Short mmCIF file of N, CA, C and O in Angstrom, two decimals:
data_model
loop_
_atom_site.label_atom_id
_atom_site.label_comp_id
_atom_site.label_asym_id
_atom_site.label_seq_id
_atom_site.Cartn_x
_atom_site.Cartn_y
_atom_site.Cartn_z
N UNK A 1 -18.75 -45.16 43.87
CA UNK A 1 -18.02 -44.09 44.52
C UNK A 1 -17.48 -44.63 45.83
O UNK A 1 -18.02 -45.67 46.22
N UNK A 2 -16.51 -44.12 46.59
CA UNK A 2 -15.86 -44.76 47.58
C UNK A 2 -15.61 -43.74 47.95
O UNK A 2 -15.11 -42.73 47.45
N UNK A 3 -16.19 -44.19 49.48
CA UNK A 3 -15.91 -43.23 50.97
C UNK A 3 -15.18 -42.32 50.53
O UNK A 3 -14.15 -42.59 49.92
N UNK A 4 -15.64 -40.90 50.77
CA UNK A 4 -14.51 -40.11 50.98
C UNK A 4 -13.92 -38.81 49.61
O UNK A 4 -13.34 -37.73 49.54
N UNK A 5 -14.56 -39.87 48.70
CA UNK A 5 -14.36 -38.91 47.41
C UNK A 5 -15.00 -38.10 46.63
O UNK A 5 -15.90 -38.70 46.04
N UNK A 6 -14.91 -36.64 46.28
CA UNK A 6 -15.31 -35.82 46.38
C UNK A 6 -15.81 -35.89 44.55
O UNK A 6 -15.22 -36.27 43.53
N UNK A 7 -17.27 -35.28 44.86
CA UNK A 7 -17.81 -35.64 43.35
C UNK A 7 -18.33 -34.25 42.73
O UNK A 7 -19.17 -34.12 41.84
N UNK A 8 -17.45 -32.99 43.61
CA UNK A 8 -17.75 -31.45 42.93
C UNK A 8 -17.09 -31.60 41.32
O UNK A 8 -16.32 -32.51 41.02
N UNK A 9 -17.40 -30.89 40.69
CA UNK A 9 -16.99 -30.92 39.54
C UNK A 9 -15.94 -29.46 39.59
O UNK A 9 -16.42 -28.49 40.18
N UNK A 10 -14.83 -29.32 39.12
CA UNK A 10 -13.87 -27.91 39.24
C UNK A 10 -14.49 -26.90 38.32
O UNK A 10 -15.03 -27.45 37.36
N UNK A 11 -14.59 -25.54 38.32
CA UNK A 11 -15.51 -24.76 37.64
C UNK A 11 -15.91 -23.91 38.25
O UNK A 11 -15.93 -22.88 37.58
N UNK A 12 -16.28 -23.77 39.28
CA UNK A 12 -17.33 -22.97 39.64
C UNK A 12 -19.12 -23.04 39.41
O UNK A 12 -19.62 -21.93 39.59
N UNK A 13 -19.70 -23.67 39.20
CA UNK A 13 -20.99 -23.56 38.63
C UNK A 13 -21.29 -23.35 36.93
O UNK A 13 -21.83 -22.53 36.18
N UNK A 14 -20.49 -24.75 36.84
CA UNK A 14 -20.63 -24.99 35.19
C UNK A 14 -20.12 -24.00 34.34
O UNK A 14 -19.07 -23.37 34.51
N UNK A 15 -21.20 -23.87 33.07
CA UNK A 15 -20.59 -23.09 32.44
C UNK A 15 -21.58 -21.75 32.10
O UNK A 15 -21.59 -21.28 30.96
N UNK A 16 -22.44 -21.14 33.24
CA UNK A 16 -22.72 -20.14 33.34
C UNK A 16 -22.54 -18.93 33.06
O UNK A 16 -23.36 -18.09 32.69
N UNK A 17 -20.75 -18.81 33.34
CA UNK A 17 -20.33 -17.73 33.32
C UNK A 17 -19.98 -16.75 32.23
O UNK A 17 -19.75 -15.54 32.17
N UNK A 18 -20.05 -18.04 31.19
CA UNK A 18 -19.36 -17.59 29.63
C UNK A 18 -20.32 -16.36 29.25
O UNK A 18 -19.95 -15.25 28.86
N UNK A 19 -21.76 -16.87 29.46
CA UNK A 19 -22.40 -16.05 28.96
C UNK A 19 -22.50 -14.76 29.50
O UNK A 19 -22.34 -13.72 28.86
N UNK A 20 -22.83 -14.87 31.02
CA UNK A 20 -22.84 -13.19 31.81
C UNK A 20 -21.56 -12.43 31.12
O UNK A 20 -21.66 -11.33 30.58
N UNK A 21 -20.24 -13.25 31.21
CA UNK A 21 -19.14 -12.12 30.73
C UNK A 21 -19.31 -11.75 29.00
O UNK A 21 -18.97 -10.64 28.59
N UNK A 22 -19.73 -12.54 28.31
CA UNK A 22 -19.90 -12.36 26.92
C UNK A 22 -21.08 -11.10 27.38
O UNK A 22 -20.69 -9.93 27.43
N UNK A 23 -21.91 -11.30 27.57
CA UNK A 23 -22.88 -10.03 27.69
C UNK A 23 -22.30 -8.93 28.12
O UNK A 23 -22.72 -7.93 27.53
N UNK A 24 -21.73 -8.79 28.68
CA UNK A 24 -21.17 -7.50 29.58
C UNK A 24 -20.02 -7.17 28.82
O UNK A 24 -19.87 -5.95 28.80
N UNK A 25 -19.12 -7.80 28.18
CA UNK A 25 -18.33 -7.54 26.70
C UNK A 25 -19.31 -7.07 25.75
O UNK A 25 -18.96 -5.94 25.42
N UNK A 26 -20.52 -7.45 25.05
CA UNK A 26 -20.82 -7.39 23.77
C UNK A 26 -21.66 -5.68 24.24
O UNK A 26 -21.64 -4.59 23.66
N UNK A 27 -22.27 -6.11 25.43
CA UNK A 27 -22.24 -4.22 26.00
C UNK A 27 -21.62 -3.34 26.07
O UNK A 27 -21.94 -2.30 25.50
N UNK A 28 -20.49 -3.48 26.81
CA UNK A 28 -19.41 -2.67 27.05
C UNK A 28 -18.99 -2.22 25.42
O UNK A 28 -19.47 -1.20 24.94
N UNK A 29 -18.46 -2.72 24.97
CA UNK A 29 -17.69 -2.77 23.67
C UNK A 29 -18.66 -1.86 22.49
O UNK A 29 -18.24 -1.06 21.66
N UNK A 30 -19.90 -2.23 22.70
CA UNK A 30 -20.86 -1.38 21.58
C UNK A 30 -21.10 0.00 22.18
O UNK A 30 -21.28 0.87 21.33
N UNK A 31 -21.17 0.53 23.91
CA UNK A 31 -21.15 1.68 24.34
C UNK A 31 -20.13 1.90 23.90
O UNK A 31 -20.28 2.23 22.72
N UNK A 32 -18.91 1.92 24.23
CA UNK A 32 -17.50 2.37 23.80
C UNK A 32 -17.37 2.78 21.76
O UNK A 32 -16.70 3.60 21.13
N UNK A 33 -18.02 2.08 21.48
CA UNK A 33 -18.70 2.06 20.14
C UNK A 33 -18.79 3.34 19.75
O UNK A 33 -17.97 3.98 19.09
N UNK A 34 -20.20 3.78 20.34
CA UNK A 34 -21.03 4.52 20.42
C UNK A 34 -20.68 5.57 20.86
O UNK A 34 -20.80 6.52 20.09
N UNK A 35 -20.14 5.82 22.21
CA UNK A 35 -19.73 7.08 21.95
C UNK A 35 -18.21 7.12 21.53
O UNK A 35 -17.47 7.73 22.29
N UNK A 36 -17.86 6.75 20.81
CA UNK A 36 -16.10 6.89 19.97
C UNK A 36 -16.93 7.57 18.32
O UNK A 36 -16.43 8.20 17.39
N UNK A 37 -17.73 7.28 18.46
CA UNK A 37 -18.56 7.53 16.97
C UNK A 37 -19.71 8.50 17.28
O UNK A 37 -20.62 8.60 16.45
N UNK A 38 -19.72 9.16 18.33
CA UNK A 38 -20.60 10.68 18.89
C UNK A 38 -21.03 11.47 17.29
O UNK A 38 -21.98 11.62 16.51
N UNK A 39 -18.96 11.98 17.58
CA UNK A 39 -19.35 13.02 16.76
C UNK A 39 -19.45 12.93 15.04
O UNK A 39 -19.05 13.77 14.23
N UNK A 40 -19.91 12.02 14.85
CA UNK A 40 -19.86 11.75 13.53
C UNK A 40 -21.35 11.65 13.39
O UNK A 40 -22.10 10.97 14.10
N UNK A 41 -21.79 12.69 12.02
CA UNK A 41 -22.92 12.22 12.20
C UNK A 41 -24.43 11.73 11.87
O UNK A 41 -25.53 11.61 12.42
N UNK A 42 -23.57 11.46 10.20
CA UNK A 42 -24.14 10.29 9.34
C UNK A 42 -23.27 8.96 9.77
O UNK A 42 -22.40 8.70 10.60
N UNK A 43 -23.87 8.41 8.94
CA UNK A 43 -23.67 6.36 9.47
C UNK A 43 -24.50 6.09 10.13
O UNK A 43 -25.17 6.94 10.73
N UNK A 44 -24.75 4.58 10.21
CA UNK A 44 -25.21 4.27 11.14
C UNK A 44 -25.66 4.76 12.36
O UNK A 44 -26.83 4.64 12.73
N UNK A 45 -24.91 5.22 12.91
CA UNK A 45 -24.97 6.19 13.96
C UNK A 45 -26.06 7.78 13.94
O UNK A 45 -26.06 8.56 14.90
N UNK A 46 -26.74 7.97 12.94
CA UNK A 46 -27.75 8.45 12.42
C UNK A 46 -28.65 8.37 13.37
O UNK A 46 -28.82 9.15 14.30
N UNK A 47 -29.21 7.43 13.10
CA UNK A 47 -30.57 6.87 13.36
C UNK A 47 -30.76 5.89 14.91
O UNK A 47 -31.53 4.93 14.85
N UNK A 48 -30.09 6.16 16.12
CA UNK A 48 -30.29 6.13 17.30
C UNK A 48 -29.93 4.78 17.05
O UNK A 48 -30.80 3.92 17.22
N UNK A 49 -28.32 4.31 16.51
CA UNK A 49 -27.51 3.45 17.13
C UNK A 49 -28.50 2.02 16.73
O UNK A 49 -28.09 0.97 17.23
N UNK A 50 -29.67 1.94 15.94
CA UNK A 50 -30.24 0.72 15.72
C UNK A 50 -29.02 -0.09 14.82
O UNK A 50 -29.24 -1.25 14.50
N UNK A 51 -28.60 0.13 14.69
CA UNK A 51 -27.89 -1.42 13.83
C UNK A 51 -26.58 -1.48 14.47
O UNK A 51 -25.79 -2.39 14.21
N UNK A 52 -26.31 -0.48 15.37
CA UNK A 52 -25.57 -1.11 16.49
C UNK A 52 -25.64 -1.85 17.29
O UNK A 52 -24.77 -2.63 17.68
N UNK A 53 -27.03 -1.67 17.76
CA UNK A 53 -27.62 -2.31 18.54
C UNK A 53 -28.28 -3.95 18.16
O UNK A 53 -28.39 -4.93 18.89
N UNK A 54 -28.69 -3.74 16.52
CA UNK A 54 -28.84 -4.94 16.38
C UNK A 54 -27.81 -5.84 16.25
O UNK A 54 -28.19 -7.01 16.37
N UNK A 55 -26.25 -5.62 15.99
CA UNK A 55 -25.36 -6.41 15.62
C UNK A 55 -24.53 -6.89 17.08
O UNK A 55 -23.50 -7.56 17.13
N UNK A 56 -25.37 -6.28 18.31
CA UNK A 56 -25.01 -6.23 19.82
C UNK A 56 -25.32 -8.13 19.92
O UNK A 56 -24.59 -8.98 20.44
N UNK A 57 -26.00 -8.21 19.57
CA UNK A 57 -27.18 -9.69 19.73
C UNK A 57 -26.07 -10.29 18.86
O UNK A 57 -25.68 -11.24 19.54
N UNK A 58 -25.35 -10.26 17.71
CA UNK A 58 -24.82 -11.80 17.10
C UNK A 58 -23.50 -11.17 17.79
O UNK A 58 -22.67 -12.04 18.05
N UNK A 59 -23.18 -10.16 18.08
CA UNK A 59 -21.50 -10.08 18.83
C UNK A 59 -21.70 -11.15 20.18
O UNK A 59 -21.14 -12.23 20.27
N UNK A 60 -22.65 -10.56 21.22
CA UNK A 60 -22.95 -11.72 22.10
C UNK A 60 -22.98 -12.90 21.88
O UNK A 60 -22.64 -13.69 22.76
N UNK A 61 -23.38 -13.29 20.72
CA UNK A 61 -23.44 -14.92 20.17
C UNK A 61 -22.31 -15.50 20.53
O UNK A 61 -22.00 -16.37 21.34
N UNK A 62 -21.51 -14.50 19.39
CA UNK A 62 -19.80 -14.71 19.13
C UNK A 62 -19.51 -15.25 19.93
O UNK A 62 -19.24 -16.45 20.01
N UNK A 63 -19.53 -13.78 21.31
CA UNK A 63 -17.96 -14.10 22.52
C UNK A 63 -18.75 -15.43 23.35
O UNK A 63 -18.12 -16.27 23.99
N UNK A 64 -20.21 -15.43 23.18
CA UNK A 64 -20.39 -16.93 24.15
C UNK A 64 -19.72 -18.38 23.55
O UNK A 64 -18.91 -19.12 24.11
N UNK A 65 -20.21 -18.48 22.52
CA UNK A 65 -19.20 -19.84 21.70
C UNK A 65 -17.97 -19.93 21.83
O UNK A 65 -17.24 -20.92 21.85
N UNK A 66 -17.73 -18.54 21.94
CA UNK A 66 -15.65 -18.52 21.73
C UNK A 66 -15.83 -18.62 23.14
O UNK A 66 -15.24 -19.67 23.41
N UNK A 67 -16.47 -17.97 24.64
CA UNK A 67 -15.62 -18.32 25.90
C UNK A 67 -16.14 -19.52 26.13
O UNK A 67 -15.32 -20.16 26.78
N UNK A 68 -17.45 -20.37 25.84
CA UNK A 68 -17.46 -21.64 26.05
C UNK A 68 -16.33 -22.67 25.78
O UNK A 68 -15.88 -23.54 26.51
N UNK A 69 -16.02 -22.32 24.57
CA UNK A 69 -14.92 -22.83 23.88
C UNK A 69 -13.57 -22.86 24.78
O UNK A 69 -12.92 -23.84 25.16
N UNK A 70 -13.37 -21.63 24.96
CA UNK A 70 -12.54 -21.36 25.81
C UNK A 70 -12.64 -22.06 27.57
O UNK A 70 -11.83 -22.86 28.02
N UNK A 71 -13.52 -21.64 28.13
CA UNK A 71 -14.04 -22.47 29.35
C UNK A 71 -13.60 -24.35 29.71
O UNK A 71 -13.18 -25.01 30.66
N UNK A 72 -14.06 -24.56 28.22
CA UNK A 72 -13.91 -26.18 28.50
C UNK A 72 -12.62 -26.26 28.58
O UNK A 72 -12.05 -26.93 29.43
N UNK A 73 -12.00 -25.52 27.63
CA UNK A 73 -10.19 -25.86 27.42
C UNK A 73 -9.55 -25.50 28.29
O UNK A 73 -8.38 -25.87 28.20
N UNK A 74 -9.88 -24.66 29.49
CA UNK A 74 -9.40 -24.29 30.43
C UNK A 74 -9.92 -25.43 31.69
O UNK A 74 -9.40 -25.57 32.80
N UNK A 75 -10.87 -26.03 31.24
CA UNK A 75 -11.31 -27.11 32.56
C UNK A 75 -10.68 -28.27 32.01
O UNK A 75 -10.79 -29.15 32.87
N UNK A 76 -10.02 -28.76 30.90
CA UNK A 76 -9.00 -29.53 30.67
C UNK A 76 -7.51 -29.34 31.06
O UNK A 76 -6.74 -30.20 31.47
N UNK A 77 -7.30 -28.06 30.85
CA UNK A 77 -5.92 -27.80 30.76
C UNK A 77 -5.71 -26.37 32.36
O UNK A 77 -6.12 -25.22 32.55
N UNK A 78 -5.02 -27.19 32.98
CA UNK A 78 -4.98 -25.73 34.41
C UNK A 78 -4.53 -24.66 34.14
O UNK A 78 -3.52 -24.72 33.44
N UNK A 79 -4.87 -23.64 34.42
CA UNK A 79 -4.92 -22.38 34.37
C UNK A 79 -4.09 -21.75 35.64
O UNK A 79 -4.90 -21.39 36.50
N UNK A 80 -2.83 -21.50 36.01
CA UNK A 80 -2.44 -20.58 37.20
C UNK A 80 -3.61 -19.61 37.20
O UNK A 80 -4.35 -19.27 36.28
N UNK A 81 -3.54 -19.10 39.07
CA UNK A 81 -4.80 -18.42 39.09
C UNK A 81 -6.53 -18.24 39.00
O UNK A 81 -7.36 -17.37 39.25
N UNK A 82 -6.51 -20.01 38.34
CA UNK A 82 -7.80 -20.53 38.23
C UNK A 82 -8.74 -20.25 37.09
O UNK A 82 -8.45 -19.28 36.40
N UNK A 83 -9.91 -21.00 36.77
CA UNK A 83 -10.45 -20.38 35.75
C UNK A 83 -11.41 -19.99 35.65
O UNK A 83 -12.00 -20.24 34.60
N UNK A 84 -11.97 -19.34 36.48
CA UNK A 84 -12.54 -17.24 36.16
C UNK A 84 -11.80 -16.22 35.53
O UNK A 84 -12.08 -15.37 34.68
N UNK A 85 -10.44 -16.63 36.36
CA UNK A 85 -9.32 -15.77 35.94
C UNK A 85 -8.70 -15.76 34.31
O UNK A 85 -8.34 -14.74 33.72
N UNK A 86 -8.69 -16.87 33.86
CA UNK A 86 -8.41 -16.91 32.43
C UNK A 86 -9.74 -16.78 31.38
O UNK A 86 -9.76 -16.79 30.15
N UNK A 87 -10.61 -16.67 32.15
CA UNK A 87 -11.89 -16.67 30.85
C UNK A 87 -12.22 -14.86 31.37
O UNK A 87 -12.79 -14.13 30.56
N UNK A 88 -11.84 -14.38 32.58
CA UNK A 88 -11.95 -13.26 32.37
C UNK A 88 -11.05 -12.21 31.22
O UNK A 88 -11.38 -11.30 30.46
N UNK A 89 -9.89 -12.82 31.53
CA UNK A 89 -8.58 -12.55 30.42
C UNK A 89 -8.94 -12.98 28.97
O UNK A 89 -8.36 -12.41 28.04
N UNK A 90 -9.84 -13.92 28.72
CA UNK A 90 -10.47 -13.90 27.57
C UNK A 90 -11.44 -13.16 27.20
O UNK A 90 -11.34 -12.97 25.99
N UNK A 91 -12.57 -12.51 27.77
CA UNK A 91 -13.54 -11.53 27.86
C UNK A 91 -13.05 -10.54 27.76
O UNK A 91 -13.51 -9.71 26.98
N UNK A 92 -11.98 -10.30 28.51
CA UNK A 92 -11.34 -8.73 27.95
C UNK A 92 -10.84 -8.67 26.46
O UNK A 92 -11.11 -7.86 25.58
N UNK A 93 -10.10 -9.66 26.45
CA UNK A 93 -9.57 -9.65 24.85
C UNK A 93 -9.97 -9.33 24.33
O UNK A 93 -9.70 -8.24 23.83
N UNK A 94 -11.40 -10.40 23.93
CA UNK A 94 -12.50 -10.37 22.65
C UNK A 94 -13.06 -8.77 22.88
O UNK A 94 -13.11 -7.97 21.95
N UNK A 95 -13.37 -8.54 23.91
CA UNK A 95 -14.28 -7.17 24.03
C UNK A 95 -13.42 -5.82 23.15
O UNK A 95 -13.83 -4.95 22.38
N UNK A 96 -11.77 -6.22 23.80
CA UNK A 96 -10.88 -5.32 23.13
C UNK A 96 -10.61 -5.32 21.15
O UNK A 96 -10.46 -4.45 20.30
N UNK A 97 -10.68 -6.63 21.15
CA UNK A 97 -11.16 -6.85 19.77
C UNK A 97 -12.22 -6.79 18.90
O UNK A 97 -12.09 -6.60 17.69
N UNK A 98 -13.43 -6.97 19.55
CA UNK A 98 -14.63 -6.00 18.84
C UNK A 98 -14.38 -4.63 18.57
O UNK A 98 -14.45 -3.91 17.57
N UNK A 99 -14.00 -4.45 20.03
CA UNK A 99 -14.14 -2.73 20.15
C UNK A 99 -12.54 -1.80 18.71
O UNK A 99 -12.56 -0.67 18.21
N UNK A 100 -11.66 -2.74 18.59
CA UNK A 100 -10.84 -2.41 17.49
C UNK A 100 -11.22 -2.93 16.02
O UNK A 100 -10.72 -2.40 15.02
N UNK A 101 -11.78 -3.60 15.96
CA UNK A 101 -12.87 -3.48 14.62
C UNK A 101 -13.84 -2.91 14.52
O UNK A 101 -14.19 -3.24 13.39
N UNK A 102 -14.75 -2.11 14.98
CA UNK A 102 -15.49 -1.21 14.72
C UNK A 102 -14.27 0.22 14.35
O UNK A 102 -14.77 1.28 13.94
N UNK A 103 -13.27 0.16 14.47
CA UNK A 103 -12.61 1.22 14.25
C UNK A 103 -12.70 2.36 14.93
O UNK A 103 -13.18 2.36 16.06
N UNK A 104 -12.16 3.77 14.18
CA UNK A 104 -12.38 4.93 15.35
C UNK A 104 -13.23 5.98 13.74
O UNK A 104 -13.30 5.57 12.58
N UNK A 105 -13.72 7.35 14.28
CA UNK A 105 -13.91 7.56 13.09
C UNK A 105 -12.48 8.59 12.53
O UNK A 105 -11.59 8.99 13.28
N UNK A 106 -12.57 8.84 11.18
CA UNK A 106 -11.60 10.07 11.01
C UNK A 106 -12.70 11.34 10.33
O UNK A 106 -13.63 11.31 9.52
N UNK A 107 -12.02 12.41 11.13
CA UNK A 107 -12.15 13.76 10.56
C UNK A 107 -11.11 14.63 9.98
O UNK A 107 -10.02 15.00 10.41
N UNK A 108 -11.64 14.81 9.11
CA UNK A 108 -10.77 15.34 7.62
C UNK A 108 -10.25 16.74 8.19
O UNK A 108 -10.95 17.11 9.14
N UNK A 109 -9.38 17.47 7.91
CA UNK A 109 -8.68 18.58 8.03
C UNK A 109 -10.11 19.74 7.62
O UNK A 109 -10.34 19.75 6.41
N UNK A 110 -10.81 20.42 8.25
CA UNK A 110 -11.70 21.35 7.69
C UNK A 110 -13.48 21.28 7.56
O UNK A 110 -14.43 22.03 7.34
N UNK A 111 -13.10 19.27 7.96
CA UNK A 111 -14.68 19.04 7.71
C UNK A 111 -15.15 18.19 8.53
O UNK A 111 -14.30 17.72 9.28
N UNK A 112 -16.44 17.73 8.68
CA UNK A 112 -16.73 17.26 9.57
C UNK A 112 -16.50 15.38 9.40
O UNK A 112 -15.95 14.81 8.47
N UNK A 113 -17.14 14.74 10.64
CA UNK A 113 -16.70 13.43 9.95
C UNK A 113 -18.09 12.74 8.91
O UNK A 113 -19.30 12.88 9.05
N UNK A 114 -17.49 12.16 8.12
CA UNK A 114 -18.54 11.67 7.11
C UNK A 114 -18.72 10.12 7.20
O UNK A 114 -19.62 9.45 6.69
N UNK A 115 -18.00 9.84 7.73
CA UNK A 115 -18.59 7.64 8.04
C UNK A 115 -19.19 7.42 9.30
O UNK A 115 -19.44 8.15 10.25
N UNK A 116 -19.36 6.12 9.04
CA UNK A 116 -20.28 5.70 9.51
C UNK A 116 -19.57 3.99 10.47
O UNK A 116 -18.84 3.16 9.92
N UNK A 117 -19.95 3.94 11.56
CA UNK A 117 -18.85 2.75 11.97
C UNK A 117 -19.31 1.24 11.50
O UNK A 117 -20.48 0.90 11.31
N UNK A 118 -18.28 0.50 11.39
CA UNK A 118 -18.87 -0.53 10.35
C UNK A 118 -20.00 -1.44 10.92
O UNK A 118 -20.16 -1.47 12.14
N UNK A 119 -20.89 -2.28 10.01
CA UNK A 119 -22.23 -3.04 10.52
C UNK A 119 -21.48 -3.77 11.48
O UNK A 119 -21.86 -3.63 12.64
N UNK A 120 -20.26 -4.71 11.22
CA UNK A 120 -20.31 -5.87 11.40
C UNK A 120 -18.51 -5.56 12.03
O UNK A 120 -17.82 -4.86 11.28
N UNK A 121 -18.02 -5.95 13.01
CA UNK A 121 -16.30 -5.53 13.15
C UNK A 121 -15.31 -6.09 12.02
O UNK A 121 -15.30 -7.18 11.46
N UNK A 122 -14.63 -5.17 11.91
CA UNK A 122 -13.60 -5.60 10.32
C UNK A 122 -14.12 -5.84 9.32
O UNK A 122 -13.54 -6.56 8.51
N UNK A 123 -15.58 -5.25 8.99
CA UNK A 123 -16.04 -5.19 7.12
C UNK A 123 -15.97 -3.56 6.81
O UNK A 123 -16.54 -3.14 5.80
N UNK A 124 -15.40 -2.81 7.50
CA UNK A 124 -15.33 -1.59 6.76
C UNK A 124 -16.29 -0.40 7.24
O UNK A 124 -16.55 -0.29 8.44
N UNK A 125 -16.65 0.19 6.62
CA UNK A 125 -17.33 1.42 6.40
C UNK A 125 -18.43 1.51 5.82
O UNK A 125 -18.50 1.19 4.64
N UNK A 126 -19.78 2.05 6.63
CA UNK A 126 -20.92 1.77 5.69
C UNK A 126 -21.83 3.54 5.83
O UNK A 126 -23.02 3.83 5.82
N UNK A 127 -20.82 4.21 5.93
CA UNK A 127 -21.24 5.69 6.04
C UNK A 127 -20.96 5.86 4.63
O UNK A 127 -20.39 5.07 3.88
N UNK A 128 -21.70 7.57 4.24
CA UNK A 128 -21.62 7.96 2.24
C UNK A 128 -20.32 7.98 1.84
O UNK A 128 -20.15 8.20 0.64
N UNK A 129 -19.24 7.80 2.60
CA UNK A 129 -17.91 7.93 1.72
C UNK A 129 -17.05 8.99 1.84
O UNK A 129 -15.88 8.82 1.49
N UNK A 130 -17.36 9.95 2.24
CA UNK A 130 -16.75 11.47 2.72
C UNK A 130 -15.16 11.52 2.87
O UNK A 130 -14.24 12.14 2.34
N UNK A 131 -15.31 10.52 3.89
CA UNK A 131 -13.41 10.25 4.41
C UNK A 131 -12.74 9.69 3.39
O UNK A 131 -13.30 8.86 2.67
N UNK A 132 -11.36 10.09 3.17
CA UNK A 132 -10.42 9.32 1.91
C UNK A 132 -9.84 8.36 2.62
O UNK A 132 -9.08 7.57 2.08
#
């Protein structure tokens, strides 16, 4: 090393951060979940939100791999604005994209709602079938 040259690494404190914001996405996104799916009230949503809650734990998985992923490629490639700023812009995304695969529910003209919001984002419906 020679006088003078600076041996911080750019980042902020590694790669810490992926995970706090993945957590606070895979939270956010399953409340928003949860109550978008209140009034419905078979599904999943039955039985005090447990398999919401369990599928909270591999969504977190998810968004950490994908903003790690993301993180490094942003400590290769500059980011205007820096990069908190673009992995926050990624945390929102993904969160916005969980939260649009779980879907919304529908209520039928006359009846109440009959599904259930899906296990897993974008596999569907795992309530008795009610809704056409």
């Amino acid at each position: 090393m020679t006088p003078g040259q600076d041996t911080r690494r750019d980042g902020g404190g590694g790669y810490s951060l992926a995970p706090v914001l993945a957590a606070l996405g895979a939270y956010g996104g399953t409340v928003w979940t949860a109550r978008s799916w209140a009034s419905c009230p078979l599904g999943n949503d039955a039985s005090n939100h447990v398999g919401l809650w369990m599928t909270t734990a591999v969504v977190w998985l998810c968004l950490t791999l994908l903003l790690l992923l993301l993180q490094y490629a942003l400590r290769r490639l500059p980011f205007p604005g820096g990069q908190w700023l673009g992995l926050l812009t990624g945390a929102l995304a993904l969160t916005l994209l969980y939260r649009l695969g779980m879907d919304w529910p529908h209520h039928p003209p006359g009846g109440d709602c009959m599904e259930g919001y899906p296990l897993f984002p974008f596999t569907g419906t795992t309530g008795p079938g009610g809704a056409p």
